[in-house]
Amino acid sequence: MRINIKVKADCSFESIEEISSNNYKINLKSKPENNKANLELIKILSKYFKVDISKIKIIKGKTSKNKIVDVDC
């Protein structure tokens, strides 16, 4: 399943908001440096979708706040 995500990094709290079936808005605590925010994003998505971390891949937008992520359910 491919999902579109708008990420806001360096927030005081973590949250996931489902905008529509394949569109999400996610707030992360990590800063967007040294891949920290991407790693936190993958961990949050693995908990949300109840899959292993290895089943989640960022397809597009590794350095952008708008990302396309593949989740292998």
Coordinates of C-alpha atoms in Angstrom, one line a residue:
M1 CA 0.0 0.0 0.0
R2 CA 1.4 3.4 -1.0
I3 CA 0.5 6.4 1.2
N4 CA 1.1 10.1 1.0
I5 CA 2.4 11.8 4.1
K6 CA 2.9 15.4 5.1
V7 CA 5.5 15.4 7.9
K8 CA 6.0 18.2 10.5
A9 CA 9.3 17.6 12.3
D10 CA 10.6 19.1 15.6
C11 CA 7.2 19.1 17.3
S12 CA 6.5 18.9 21.0
F13 CA 4.4 15.7 20.5
E14 CA 3.9 12.8 18.1
S15 CA 0.6 12.4 16.2
I16 CA -0.9 10.7 13.2
E17 CA -3.9 12.2 11.5
E18 CA -5.6 10.3 8.7
I19 CA -6.8 12.9 6.1
S20 CA -8.2 10.4 3.7
S21 CA -7.7 6.7 2.9
N22 CA -4.1 7.1 1.7
N23 CA -3.2 10.6 3.0
Y24 CA -1.8 11.3 6.4
K25 CA -0.4 14.2 8.4
I26 CA 2.2 13.2 10.9
N27 CA 3.9 15.3 13.6
L28 CA 7.4 14.1 14.8
K29 CA 9.5 15.0 17.8
S30 CA 12.8 14.5 15.9
K31 CA 14.6 17.2 14.1
P32 CA 15.0 16.8 10.3
E33 CA 18.7 16.2 10.4
N34 CA 20.9 13.2 10.0
N35 CA 17.9 11.1 8.9
K36 CA 16.5 11.2 12.5
A37 CA 13.0 12.3 11.5
N38 CA 12.8 9.6 8.8
L39 CA 13.7 6.9 11.2
E40 CA 11.2 8.1 13.7
L41 CA 8.6 8.2 10.9
I42 CA 9.2 4.6 10.1
K43 CA 8.9 3.5 13.7
I44 CA 5.6 5.4 14.2
L45 CA 4.2 3.9 11.0
S46 CA 5.3 0.4 12.0
K47 CA 3.3 0.8 15.3
Y48 CA 0.3 2.4 13.5
F49 CA 0.0 -0.3 10.8
K50 CA 1.2 -3.1 13.1
V51 CA 4.0 -4.3 10.7
D52 CA 7.7 -4.8 11.1
I53 CA 10.0 -1.8 10.4
S54 CA 11.5 -3.7 7.5
K55 CA 8.1 -3.6 5.7
I56 CA 8.1 0.2 5.4
K57 CA 10.1 2.1 2.8
I58 CA 10.2 5.8 1.9
I59 CA 9.8 5.8 -1.9
K60 CA 10.0 9.6 -2.5
G61 CA 10.7 12.6 -0.4
K62 CA 13.5 11.5 1.9
T63 CA 14.6 15.2 2.3
S64 CA 11.1 16.7 1.9
K65 CA 8.2 17.2 4.2
N66 CA 6.0 15.6 1.6
K67 CA 6.7 11.8 1.3
I68 CA 5.4 8.8 -0.5
V69 CA 5.8 5.7 1.6
D70 CA 5.3 2.0 0.8
V71 CA 3.8 -0.1 3.6
D72 CA 3.9 -3.9 2.9
C73 CA 1.0 -5.2 4.9

